[in-house]
Amino acid sequence: MPDRISFAFALLLLAGLLIPPPAPVSGQVTTEEYAERRSALATAIGDGLVLAVGNAAPPQDYIPFHQNSLFRYLTGFTEPDAALVMVIEGGETTEVLFVNPRDPGRETWEGLRMGPERSEAETGLPGRSVTDLTAVMDSLLLHHSELRLVGPYQPGAPVMNDVTQRVDALIDQHDDVRVRPINQQVNALRAMKSEGERELLRRTVAITVEAHRQAALRLAPGRNEFEIQAAIEATFRRYGSERPAFASIVGSGPNSTVLHYNANNRFMEDGDVVVIDIGASLGGYAADVTRTYPVNGRFTPEQRDIYQLVRDAQAAAEAIVAPGVGMLRMNAEASRVLAEGLAELGLIESPEAVFEVAPGQFAPQLRLFYMHGLGHGIGLDVHDPAPEPLEPGAAFSIEPGLYVRPNLLDEVIEDTPANRRMIEAIRPAFERYRGIGVRIEDDYLLTEEGLEWLSPAPREIEELEALLATPHADEDRNEEWIEWYRQHLAGN
Ligand code: GLY
Ligand code: MN
Ligand code: MN
């Protein structure tokens, strides 16, 4: 018998040796990682009292709840009306997560709440009912002269929800307490992406690249922008994305020159380009990828000129990405390419030429056609913190664009003698390129191994035209319904 036991014991030991160590967690943020984030915050800010505020339940219009990114970053908790309290003392942190209590009546309508018990099991944070928050904070504020706040909360700003209402009341009652927002300190941590975050970003961008392919396969003159948006957002959901990370942009013809166009209800025409700027949100992580396509499958010579220039600018910025290089330097590189190209096309007088923004104030003529930044961090927010200059762990977009707004010369530019001279010089080229908008946007990770291009959707002119030449993917389109829309609602 003892032999048997020792044999079994030896087997167990052996099995222990043979079982591989757990694979590194990827594609998720573990409770340990959330704890590390809070502990990194505690180290960064030192002793004191922290209150992080979650978002409120939406008002009674039944839109989906969305947690704010700062709170989600620190807790992973995605139910409404929650708050996190941290007391840091001598390097030791006591934490409590305040959450909505269970309420079977409400849960009939809204689904199960975690309540303090399950939230504790899920997040590893001691749980308590949010109805206790005021009493707990009241007593803590007797012993602290400063309250450090995390979340989209401004003392004295309009009350957003139950939690902010409680915070406002607390601050009123403890008017000797100094209130200090510390979102910046949380954002500094958010700038560097962990392995789990990187994998979520790879996935959400991959879904977005597939959505671009589905969109491209449906482009044709006579189709409506909303048909394309539908294919995009169906693809997002199909692969588990919770929602678009921002309002999907499908801007054709003149709409291609409107930076944040999102009505998406114009019938596309032969000869248009369409700017499609979209991003899935997966596990809370946002993608942000733009392509510009010729609706009929072939770019005109003028569209090619603008497109190639934007693509060259993006390539120039991409080529210098490295640790230690900042967005400003990348933008200077892209801007140099754009300005030289625009001058060659006759759209600006010279790469250095300026125009009068307001009487006596001048800006580069490039700004008439390229009026946004080159890129931004991506993460829980579509515009997420990124290290500046870049370091391994950065996730970001590069998105140059050129927009020849149809009304630029006649409505946008100040009427001054200097501007009149410029307008006369550039009008012939302007008329040739009028109404063309092009943006190309890709997502990247800078890792310890180098630059990782997350969004390899076709982006060279020949690649786009080849993709658009393949058969359409919308055989089940109901012509009659679309025709009804055209006759009754288009243009309304
Ligand atoms: N889609 C928003 C942006 O490109 O920044
Ligand atoms: Mn975008
Ligand atoms: Mn962007």
XYZ file of C-alpha atoms and ligand atoms in Angstrom:
499
model
C 0.000 0.000 0.000
C 2.667 2.557 0.943
C 4.294 1.618 -2.318
C 1.152 2.437 -4.189
C 0.909 5.815 -2.498
C 4.483 6.741 -3.170
C 4.031 5.621 -6.776
C 0.998 7.856 -7.125
C 2.899 10.625 -5.434
C 5.815 10.206 -7.788
C 3.414 10.274 -10.736
C 1.921 13.487 -9.456
C 5.350 14.996 -9.081
C 6.288 13.883 -12.547
C 3.041 15.280 -13.966
C 3.891 18.529 -12.232
C 7.192 18.573 -14.044
C 5.618 17.686 -17.363
C 2.793 20.221 -17.241
C 4.018 23.224 -19.156
C 3.960 26.531 -17.335
C 0.797 28.541 -18.096
C 1.020 30.336 -21.421
C 1.510 34.066 -21.066
C -1.930 35.631 -20.956
C -2.739 37.464 -24.139
C -5.832 39.117 -25.514
C -7.082 40.010 -22.102
C -6.312 42.204 -19.177
C -6.061 40.064 -16.036
C -7.128 41.045 -12.521
C -3.399 40.986 -11.662
C -2.745 43.577 -14.359
C -5.495 45.845 -13.041
C -3.945 45.523 -9.572
C -0.514 46.397 -11.012
C -1.984 49.498 -12.667
C -3.456 50.691 -9.367
C -0.248 49.969 -7.570
C 1.747 51.877 -10.224
C -0.632 54.808 -9.730
C -0.175 54.647 -5.948
C 3.606 54.697 -6.408
C 3.376 57.634 -8.808
C 1.188 59.819 -6.581
C 2.270 58.802 -3.061
C 0.229 58.855 0.140
C -3.291 60.232 0.064
C -6.934 59.634 -0.762
C -8.116 58.760 -4.298
C -11.661 58.628 -5.616
C -12.195 57.287 -9.137
C -15.657 57.823 -10.555
C -17.378 55.473 -13.036
C -19.982 56.538 -15.556
C -23.673 56.801 -14.766
C -26.338 54.542 -16.164
C -27.716 56.225 -19.283
C -30.981 58.085 -18.817
C -34.175 56.249 -19.684
C -33.575 56.098 -23.414
C -32.235 52.566 -23.436
C -28.919 53.275 -25.104
C -26.105 50.890 -24.181
C -23.994 51.724 -21.131
C -20.372 52.594 -21.723
C -17.784 52.810 -18.948
C -15.334 55.731 -19.009
C -11.814 54.694 -19.963
C -10.037 56.012 -16.864
C -12.246 53.985 -14.539
C -12.156 50.935 -16.778
C -8.357 51.149 -16.929
C -8.032 50.997 -13.147
C -10.761 48.476 -12.327
C -11.965 46.606 -15.442
C -15.450 47.161 -14.020
C -18.093 47.834 -16.681
C -21.317 48.324 -14.710
C -22.747 51.821 -14.172
C -22.666 54.054 -11.070
C -19.500 52.615 -9.521
C -16.664 54.295 -7.640
C -13.208 53.198 -6.503
C -11.678 54.508 -3.299
C -7.967 54.100 -2.610
C -6.285 55.120 0.615
C -2.510 55.123 0.262
C -0.600 55.285 3.535
C 3.107 54.655 3.985
C 3.169 52.884 0.628
C 0.316 50.511 1.629
C -2.938 50.816 -0.300
C -6.430 49.993 0.939
C -8.958 49.756 -1.883
C -12.733 49.406 -2.069
C -14.930 49.164 -5.156
C -18.380 50.656 -4.602
C -20.989 49.130 -6.917
C -24.729 49.066 -7.393
C -26.281 46.596 -4.937
C -28.268 43.621 -6.203
C -31.893 44.537 -6.957
C -34.001 41.648 -8.281
C -36.832 44.031 -9.291
C -34.592 46.190 -11.494
C -32.693 43.155 -12.690
C -35.897 41.839 -14.292
C -35.502 44.690 -16.787
C -31.780 45.312 -16.891
C -30.222 41.911 -16.278
C -28.189 40.646 -13.343
C -25.983 43.071 -11.494
C -22.807 41.797 -9.938
C -23.380 43.416 -6.583
C -20.529 43.745 -4.079
C -19.988 40.001 -3.703
C -19.548 39.011 -7.297
C -17.706 42.193 -8.212
C -15.198 41.275 -5.509
C -14.750 37.803 -6.999
C -14.405 39.228 -10.529
C -12.152 42.216 -9.869
C -10.243 41.145 -6.768
C -11.282 44.452 -5.187
C -13.159 44.412 -1.866
C -16.761 45.285 -2.780
C -19.341 47.488 -1.086
C -22.672 48.983 -2.007
C -22.422 52.403 -3.633
C -25.125 53.541 -1.218
C -22.366 53.479 1.459
C -20.042 55.714 -0.521
C -21.090 58.995 1.078
C -20.707 57.735 4.655
C -17.310 56.194 3.931
C -16.025 59.278 2.147
C -17.396 61.542 4.859
C -15.308 59.839 7.470
C -12.216 59.595 5.241
C -12.370 63.301 4.449
C -12.124 64.117 8.157
C -8.564 62.773 8.015
C -7.436 63.977 4.589
C -6.830 67.506 3.396
C -6.733 66.538 -0.291
C -9.060 64.496 -2.496
C -7.486 63.157 -5.679
C -10.107 62.580 -8.352
C -10.037 60.285 -11.367
C -12.716 60.339 -14.072
C -14.644 62.689 -16.294
C -15.588 64.795 -13.308
C -15.085 68.490 -12.746
C -15.996 69.910 -9.338
C -18.921 72.279 -9.788
C -19.669 71.206 -13.387
C -23.225 70.072 -14.147
C -24.047 66.954 -12.188
C -23.714 63.899 -14.400
C -24.988 61.101 -12.223
C -25.560 59.723 -8.759
C -21.880 59.300 -8.109
C -20.872 62.800 -9.197
C -23.826 64.182 -7.273
C -22.475 62.481 -4.168
C -18.996 63.828 -4.871
C -20.345 67.360 -5.319
C -22.207 67.119 -2.025
C -19.107 65.763 -0.290
C -16.943 68.561 -1.593
C -19.531 71.099 -0.481
C -19.602 69.647 3.009
C -15.813 69.459 3.328
C -14.868 72.847 1.996
C -11.482 72.664 3.715
C -10.540 69.730 1.452
C -8.470 70.520 -1.642
C -9.670 68.721 -4.787
C -6.969 67.659 -7.234
C -7.761 65.887 -10.536
C -5.124 63.205 -11.264
C -6.330 61.998 -14.678
C -2.960 63.005 -16.106
C -1.136 60.584 -13.838
C -3.454 57.757 -14.932
C -2.996 58.759 -18.571
C 0.774 58.546 -18.212
C 0.342 54.853 -17.305
C -2.181 54.287 -20.113
C 0.371 55.457 -22.696
C 2.341 52.187 -22.558
C 0.435 49.119 -23.739
C 0.857 45.739 -22.015
C 0.950 42.383 -23.842
C -2.754 41.846 -23.163
C -3.633 45.272 -24.534
C -1.447 44.779 -27.599
C -3.258 41.568 -28.482
C -6.659 43.253 -28.100
C -5.467 46.061 -30.381
C -4.215 43.578 -33.006
C -7.628 41.902 -32.989
C -9.776 45.012 -33.096
C -7.691 46.389 -35.972
C -7.914 43.041 -37.816
C -11.722 43.166 -37.593
C -11.621 46.734 -38.902
C -9.421 45.699 -41.837
C -11.959 42.992 -42.710
C -14.748 45.594 -42.454
C -12.843 47.698 -44.997
C -12.721 44.736 -47.368
C -16.453 44.167 -46.970
C -17.058 47.867 -47.618
C -14.877 47.936 -50.733
C -16.723 44.922 -52.184
C -19.975 46.886 -52.089
C -18.878 50.192 -53.616
C -20.543 51.281 -56.852
C -22.158 54.422 -58.263
C -25.821 54.511 -57.196
C -25.237 52.788 -53.849
C -25.900 54.795 -50.724
C -23.248 55.536 -48.107
C -25.464 53.833 -45.522
C -25.264 50.525 -47.373
C -21.517 50.649 -46.893
C -21.820 51.626 -43.229
C -24.200 48.692 -42.719
C -21.673 46.207 -44.133
C -18.938 47.705 -41.956
C -20.845 47.617 -38.696
C -22.274 44.152 -39.429
C -18.681 42.955 -39.772
C -17.753 44.545 -36.440
C -20.568 42.775 -34.594
C -20.038 39.560 -36.465
C -16.642 39.171 -34.851
C -17.610 40.311 -31.357
C -16.916 44.036 -31.462
C -19.236 45.723 -28.948
C -19.779 48.845 -31.009
C -17.995 51.228 -33.363
C -15.245 53.016 -31.393
C -16.463 56.302 -32.957
C -19.145 57.341 -35.451
C -18.323 55.532 -38.711
C -17.431 57.941 -41.503
C -18.492 57.052 -45.066
C -18.061 60.332 -46.945
C -18.413 60.331 -50.735
C -18.010 63.145 -53.273
C -18.007 66.513 -51.483
C -18.471 64.703 -48.153
C -14.951 63.320 -48.576
C -13.690 66.783 -47.631
C -15.636 66.953 -44.331
C -13.328 65.622 -41.627
C -15.911 64.150 -39.245
C -18.831 63.639 -41.646
C -21.103 60.874 -40.348
C -24.624 61.399 -41.747
C -23.703 58.622 -44.221
C -26.853 58.983 -46.359
C -25.727 60.247 -49.780
C -26.082 58.266 -52.977
C -22.575 57.840 -54.350
C -21.876 58.945 -57.893
C -19.674 57.896 -60.767
C -16.376 59.747 -60.412
C -16.562 60.207 -56.616
C -13.995 59.161 -54.115
C -15.259 57.944 -50.745
C -13.363 58.387 -47.483
C -14.109 55.521 -45.093
C -12.783 56.148 -41.571
C -13.862 53.394 -39.190
C -12.852 51.508 -36.068
C -14.209 48.528 -34.176
C -14.135 48.479 -30.381
C -13.173 45.076 -28.968
C -12.883 44.439 -25.252
C -13.011 48.247 -25.006
C -9.999 48.757 -27.317
C -10.404 51.014 -30.355
C -9.145 50.674 -33.909
C -9.003 53.653 -36.288
C -8.361 52.892 -39.969
C -9.114 55.059 -43.017
C -9.049 54.217 -46.690
C -10.127 56.341 -49.644
C -11.585 54.488 -52.626
C -12.752 55.493 -56.098
C -16.463 54.607 -56.097
C -16.408 53.324 -59.711
C -13.228 51.320 -59.175
C -10.737 53.603 -60.974
C -9.156 56.835 -59.736
C -9.248 59.816 -62.135
C -5.830 61.374 -62.902
C -6.609 64.218 -60.472
C -7.661 61.824 -57.714
C -4.468 59.862 -58.305
C -2.360 62.997 -57.882
C -3.893 63.788 -54.502
C -4.008 60.170 -53.366
C -0.360 59.468 -54.178
C 0.713 62.628 -52.393
C -1.098 61.626 -49.208
C 0.307 58.115 -49.452
C 3.851 59.465 -49.933
C 3.418 61.688 -46.873
C 2.268 58.731 -44.799
C 5.208 56.615 -46.019
C 7.632 59.420 -45.146
C 6.295 59.641 -41.589
C 6.211 55.864 -41.214
C 9.829 55.587 -42.365
C 11.195 57.596 -39.451
C 9.196 55.948 -36.653
C 11.598 54.829 -33.911
C 11.969 55.116 -30.158
C 12.812 58.719 -29.371
C 11.025 60.153 -32.432
C 8.008 62.308 -31.647
C 4.723 62.912 -33.483
C 5.828 66.498 -34.153
C 8.872 65.368 -36.091
C 6.840 62.809 -38.018
C 4.312 65.510 -38.830
C 7.074 67.845 -40.015
C 8.257 65.099 -42.383
C 4.746 64.405 -43.714
C 4.031 68.137 -44.027
C 7.209 68.692 -46.040
C 6.115 66.005 -48.549
C 2.577 67.400 -48.739
C 3.707 71.011 -49.176
C 6.216 70.160 -51.910
C 3.611 68.078 -53.728
C 0.851 70.683 -53.435
C 3.210 73.329 -54.809
C 3.973 71.082 -57.800
C 0.243 70.620 -58.430
C -0.266 74.398 -58.217
C -2.600 74.180 -55.214
C -0.255 76.327 -53.124
C 2.170 78.966 -54.401
C 5.310 77.394 -52.912
C 6.074 74.941 -50.081
C 6.694 77.852 -47.697
C 3.926 80.192 -48.932
C 1.531 81.601 -46.341
C -1.999 83.018 -46.362
C -3.748 85.473 -44.093
C -5.845 83.563 -41.534
C -7.092 86.810 -40.011
C -5.918 90.355 -40.766
C -2.181 90.430 -39.961
C -2.001 86.727 -38.967
C -0.397 84.260 -41.341
C -0.300 80.454 -41.622
C 1.224 78.058 -44.183
C -0.940 77.600 -47.296
C -0.591 73.848 -46.640
C -3.105 74.375 -43.806
C -5.816 75.195 -46.367
C -5.751 71.550 -47.446
C -4.282 69.702 -44.422
C -5.866 71.013 -41.250
C -5.565 68.205 -38.693
C -2.761 66.483 -36.805
C -0.791 63.551 -38.223
C -1.957 60.994 -35.693
C -2.627 60.028 -32.111
C -2.418 57.225 -29.586
C -5.021 54.433 -29.737
C -6.236 52.270 -26.858
C -9.318 52.312 -24.653
C -10.086 55.647 -26.312
C -9.786 56.181 -30.032
C -7.631 59.174 -29.104
C -5.623 57.541 -26.330
C -2.523 58.684 -24.488
C 0.766 57.825 -26.244
C 4.337 58.395 -25.082
C 5.929 61.506 -26.601
C 8.458 60.846 -28.015
C 7.553 57.266 -28.962
C 8.809 54.321 -26.907
C 8.267 50.545 -27.192
C 4.724 49.963 -25.916
C 3.225 52.850 -27.911
C 0.115 52.213 -30.028
C -0.785 54.979 -32.465
C -2.204 56.029 -35.841
C -0.616 57.888 -38.749
C -3.268 59.651 -40.848
C -2.282 62.376 -43.285
C -5.020 63.798 -45.498
C -5.723 66.463 -48.110
C -9.135 68.057 -48.513
C -9.999 70.352 -51.421
C -13.162 71.802 -49.917
C -15.510 72.945 -52.711
C -16.166 76.314 -51.019
C -12.568 77.000 -49.960
C -11.742 79.945 -52.204
C -15.140 81.606 -52.129
C -16.309 81.164 -48.531
C -13.564 79.959 -46.224
C -10.644 82.295 -46.895
C -10.675 85.850 -45.472
C -11.114 88.458 -48.176
C -7.830 90.430 -47.965
C -5.558 91.824 -50.724
C -2.849 89.207 -49.999
C -5.377 86.364 -50.092
C -6.921 87.686 -53.326
C -3.532 87.437 -55.024
C -3.103 83.876 -53.762
C -6.596 82.873 -54.867
C -5.926 84.135 -58.375
C -2.691 82.128 -58.521
C -4.128 78.834 -57.294
C -7.651 78.964 -58.794
C -6.871 76.997 -61.989
C -5.423 74.063 -60.010
C -8.164 74.387 -57.396
C -10.878 73.979 -60.060
C -9.147 70.841 -61.321
C -8.995 69.203 -57.854
C -12.128 70.727 -56.350
C -14.172 68.400 -54.088
C -11.506 65.712 -53.726
C -10.802 64.576 -50.164
C -8.292 61.841 -49.344
C -7.244 60.455 -45.979
C -5.164 57.324 -45.373
C -4.926 56.129 -41.790
C -3.111 53.140 -40.353
C -2.565 51.782 -36.854
C 0.780 50.691 -35.430
C 2.459 49.244 -32.388
C 6.012 50.137 -31.551
C 7.390 47.079 -29.748
C 10.783 46.009 -28.471
C 11.214 44.314 -31.898
C 10.387 47.395 -33.958
C 7.388 48.833 -35.784
C 4.361 46.555 -36.227
C 1.856 47.637 -38.912
C -1.482 46.505 -37.495
C -3.735 47.436 -40.416
C -2.415 45.889 -43.630
C -5.502 46.653 -45.733
C -4.709 47.454 -49.375
C -3.539 51.068 -49.649
C -1.483 51.458 -52.836
C -3.426 52.698 -55.877
C -2.971 49.437 -57.845
C -3.958 47.351 -54.812
C -7.142 49.344 -54.296
C -8.122 49.183 -57.968
C -7.448 45.428 -58.041
C -9.628 44.894 -54.952
C -12.454 46.983 -56.416
C -12.321 44.986 -59.665
C -13.368 41.774 -57.831
C -17.087 40.838 -57.867
C -19.529 42.578 -55.561
C -20.676 40.944 -52.330
C -24.187 42.329 -51.998
C -26.331 40.073 -54.201
C -29.089 40.106 -51.574
C -29.541 43.882 -51.839
C -33.227 44.846 -52.106
C -33.340 47.349 -54.991
C -36.939 48.295 -54.374
C -36.403 49.364 -50.761
C -33.389 51.450 -51.688
C -35.392 53.037 -54.522
C -38.178 53.901 -52.073
C -35.608 55.627 -49.861
C -34.218 57.527 -52.843
C -37.678 58.819 -53.805
C -38.997 59.611 -50.332
C -36.148 60.374 -47.966
C -32.951 61.144 -49.875
C -31.958 64.741 -49.345
C -34.370 65.217 -46.424
N -11.653 58.764 -36.696
C -11.117 59.737 -35.840
C -9.721 60.011 -36.162
O -9.258 59.616 -37.194
O -8.991 60.560 -35.406
Mn -9.907 57.826 -38.095
Mn -7.444 58.855 -36.156
